[in-house]
Amino acid sequence: TKVHVTVQRADTGETLVDQDLTTFDNGFVGVWLPRDIDASVRITHDGRTATRTVRTGAQDATCLTTVKLA
């Protein structure tokens, strides 16, 4: 499934990702982000949206599994 993913750094507002991506068969989509940042992730598909703040520090999760489109 194609979804649109936007990722912006919280501190600078810089857009790191702004593109259509295709999910894997299990519904996941992969995006690599720089270490030690806070960012806002927005995923849209078919009029539905999910937004989540993520952190990429040494102790932060590397996989988010609870982001659902609403």
CSV table of C-alpha atoms in Angstrom, one decimal:
chain,number,residue,atom,x,y,z
A,1,THR,CA,0.0,0.0,0.0
A,2,LYS,CA,1.3,3.5,-0.8
A,3,VAL,CA,1.4,5.9,2.1
A,4,HIS,CA,2.8,9.5,2.3
A,5,VAL,CA,5.4,10.0,5.0
A,6,THR,CA,6.6,13.3,6.3
A,7,VAL,CA,9.3,13.6,9.0
A,8,GLN,CA,10.3,17.0,10.4
A,9,ARG,CA,13.0,17.7,13.0
A,10,ALA,CA,11.4,19.2,16.2
A,11,ASP,CA,14.3,21.6,16.9
A,12,THR,CA,14.8,23.1,13.4
A,13,GLY,CA,11.6,22.2,11.5
A,14,GLU,CA,13.8,20.7,8.7
A,15,THR,CA,12.0,18.2,6.6
A,16,LEU,CA,13.9,15.0,6.5
A,17,VAL,CA,11.4,12.9,4.6
A,18,ASP,CA,8.5,14.0,2.4
A,19,GLN,CA,7.6,11.2,0.0
A,20,ASP,CA,5.3,8.4,-1.0
A,21,LEU,CA,6.5,5.0,0.3
A,22,THR,CA,5.1,1.5,-0.2
A,23,THR,CA,4.4,-0.6,2.9
A,24,PHE,CA,5.7,-4.1,3.3
A,25,ASP,CA,3.2,-7.0,3.3
A,26,ASN,CA,2.9,-6.7,7.1
A,27,GLY,CA,1.9,-3.0,6.9
A,28,PHE,CA,5.2,-1.6,8.1
A,29,VAL,CA,7.2,1.1,6.3
A,30,GLY,CA,10.9,1.7,6.9
A,31,VAL,CA,12.5,5.1,7.3
A,32,TRP,CA,16.1,5.8,8.5
A,33,LEU,CA,16.6,8.8,10.6
A,34,PRO,CA,19.6,10.6,12.1
A,35,ARG,CA,20.7,9.7,15.6
A,36,ASP,CA,19.9,11.9,18.6
A,37,ILE,CA,17.0,13.9,17.3
A,38,ASP,CA,13.3,14.5,18.1
A,39,ALA,CA,11.0,14.5,15.1
A,40,SER,CA,7.4,14.6,14.1
A,41,VAL,CA,6.3,11.7,11.8
A,42,ARG,CA,3.1,12.1,9.8
A,43,ILE,CA,1.7,9.2,7.8
A,44,THR,CA,-1.3,9.7,5.5
A,45,HIS,CA,-3.3,7.3,3.3
A,46,ASP,CA,-6.8,7.5,1.8
A,47,GLY,CA,-7.8,10.5,3.8
A,48,ARG,CA,-6.6,9.0,7.1
A,49,THR,CA,-3.7,10.4,9.1
A,50,ALA,CA,-1.4,9.3,12.0
A,51,THR,CA,1.1,11.7,13.7
A,52,ARG,CA,3.7,10.7,16.2
A,53,THR,CA,6.7,12.2,17.9
A,54,VAL,CA,9.8,10.0,17.7
A,55,ARG,CA,13.2,10.2,19.4
A,56,THR,CA,16.3,8.5,18.1
A,57,GLY,CA,18.6,8.5,21.1
A,58,ALA,CA,20.6,5.5,22.3
A,59,GLN,CA,17.8,4.4,24.7
A,60,ASP,CA,14.9,5.0,22.3
A,61,ALA,CA,12.9,2.3,20.4
A,62,THR,CA,14.1,1.6,16.9
A,63,CYS,CA,10.7,0.3,15.7
A,64,LEU,CA,7.3,1.9,16.3
A,65,THR,CA,4.4,-0.6,16.2
A,66,THR,CA,1.5,1.4,17.6
A,67,VAL,CA,1.0,4.1,15.0
A,68,LYS,CA,-2.4,3.7,13.5
A,69,LEU,CA,-4.2,5.8,10.9
A,70,ALA,CA,-7.4,7.5,12.1
